[in-house]
Amino acid sequence: MEYNNNLKWKAVPLNGLNDVEGLVGIEECLNYELNFKQTKKSKNKKKLIQSECVSSEKQKQRKCPKKKIKSSSNIHLTPSTTGSTIPNDQSNGIFNDESEDKSMNSWKAYDFPDSILKGLSEQGFSYPTDIQSLTLPSAILGRKDILGAAETGSGKTLAFGLPILNSIIRMKDDVKNVNDEKPLYALILIPTRELAIQVKNHLQKVAKYSGINIAVVVGGLSAEKQERLLNKFPEIVVATPGRLWDLLQLGHEHLSKVNDIRFLVIDETDRMLESGHFKELQNLLEKINADSEARKHRQNFVFSATLTLVHELPKYLMKKKFRGNFEMTSEQKLKKIINLLGITNPKIVDLTHGVGLSQTLTEGRVNCSFQEKDYYVYYFLKKYPGRTIIFCNSIGCVKRLTTLLTLLDCNPLPLHASMAQKQRLKNLERFTENTDSILVATDVAARGLDIPFVEYVLHYQVPRTGENYIHRSGRTARANKQGLTLLLIDSSELQNYIKVCKTLNKNEDIPSFPVEKNCFEAVKQRVNLAREIDKLQLQVKKTNSEAGWFRKVSEEMDIILDDISMKSDLEENSKYKKIASVKAKHLSNLLKNLYS
């Protein structure tokens, strides 16, 4: 290394270092360039250092400060010809290099503030998705109401989230220092708790540097805690209708501003607007729309994966009002939504192509009896390991299948509406952490949840509507990734299967899924053994429960029980336990060999 007197060296104070024997002093230089000699030995080292510390021709004004370094025969220090200004993160806005800045050019047409661009960059969103590209110009530049439908995993959350965040930042800048009032700008209504929390977290990451406070209000969590969150006066509230309505009835100060919100979002609209399904939603909309003048200044966003699908009405409605083969067309469905929300001048964006399924999704079916469904589920899980969701139509089915798969050492995680909210969130977290995890769920998990890298969706029972099939299948093949959805169909479910195909405008059957029959006997043996163990364990639980009930009643009524009868029950229970234990050991040995 050559010492050049033209460089501006500056002494570094050695505060607190009194005992530095032999050290004369330390100097640093902030005004230099690194020049590399072309030697084979230093070629790779040059590329590494140059990429990290040396400005390219496009970045001549950016320099990386260095302290004086050890001498090297290949590096020379020379005076900088471009000045000594070294911008940091704060002095040059958000981006640290031109390549990163350039990668975000797709967003600049929307004039987003730097805080939003930085949030998008950190999350790896370099360019808008299709639904965002078609929605953002009308929402931001034209301030139109939006009715949007797109495949699941297509970026619907940011399609309504970005216009809201952008507008709130600008409105806050306009009224800064005018008063200390903290308004409620936006309300986002979501059908399920899990999806509400997911939407809140997604928006929070993008709004990380904006200073915008976002709160979630859902059932199943402490009302006191959520009131404390509302006491911080969040600009955006993400909520399920039930809990929001409860808090409104209690007269919370911040929620009293709901009439004056500037943005209203309803996500997963087809489910939110099911007749009689969410009475609270109708009450909320009536309250929000009470001020006709404020409604004129509100921007509305309505999004779903199946907004415009044609589908048959539920049977109870058919019997009561619409006898015959009445169907709600896409136009009628849209009109209903527009009238309910008071939407004016909407921009309609429909990317579902009348189907709503991802182009990267592979569909398959297996025709079998109800008794054979367990065989095919276990076969699939062992043959095709990967993150899998198994959907059932009832909570009882979820519980039974979870128990069976646990006995088969598959370690499934249940998810259904009767579980405590804390346990539901815990199971979802565990499911996302393991690449080979299995989730057994009702349709509570089908709506909008963005669980990354789900490879397979199994329909243990055929969904009752085409919309449910789309939402279930939409948990895989998200964001242009490949995925498989597999229907298990027994003879009693053919009508539901036909209804699904009709809703999706399918002119032919879903392709049959190939199954290797050579290992199927081994699969049956293991599943049947697990069923027997499950049956024995249920019998033990039942006997214990009955014995406990008799003891409790006898104590309350001061009756002496027949010792012989009680002893007989205990002996029978002991026998069941021993048989179950033997079968469990046998099953454990069998499980070690399948596909090993």
mmCIF file of C-alpha atoms in Angstrom, residues 47 49 57 180 233:
data_model
loop_
_atom_site.group_PDB
_atom_site.id
_atom_site.type_symbol
_atom_site.label_atom_id
_atom_site.label_comp_id
_atom_site.label_asym_id
_atom_site.label_seq_id
_atom_site.Cartn_x
_atom_site.Cartn_y
_atom_site.Cartn_z
ATOM 1 C CA LYS A 47 -14.613 -8.764 -7.461
ATOM 2 C CA ILE A 49 -14.353 -6.017 -2.511
ATOM 3 C CA GLU A 57 -20.059 4.207 -12.916
ATOM 4 C CA ASP A 180 -54.017 16.292 17.933
ATOM 5 C CA PHE A 233 -56.137 5.123 18.289
#
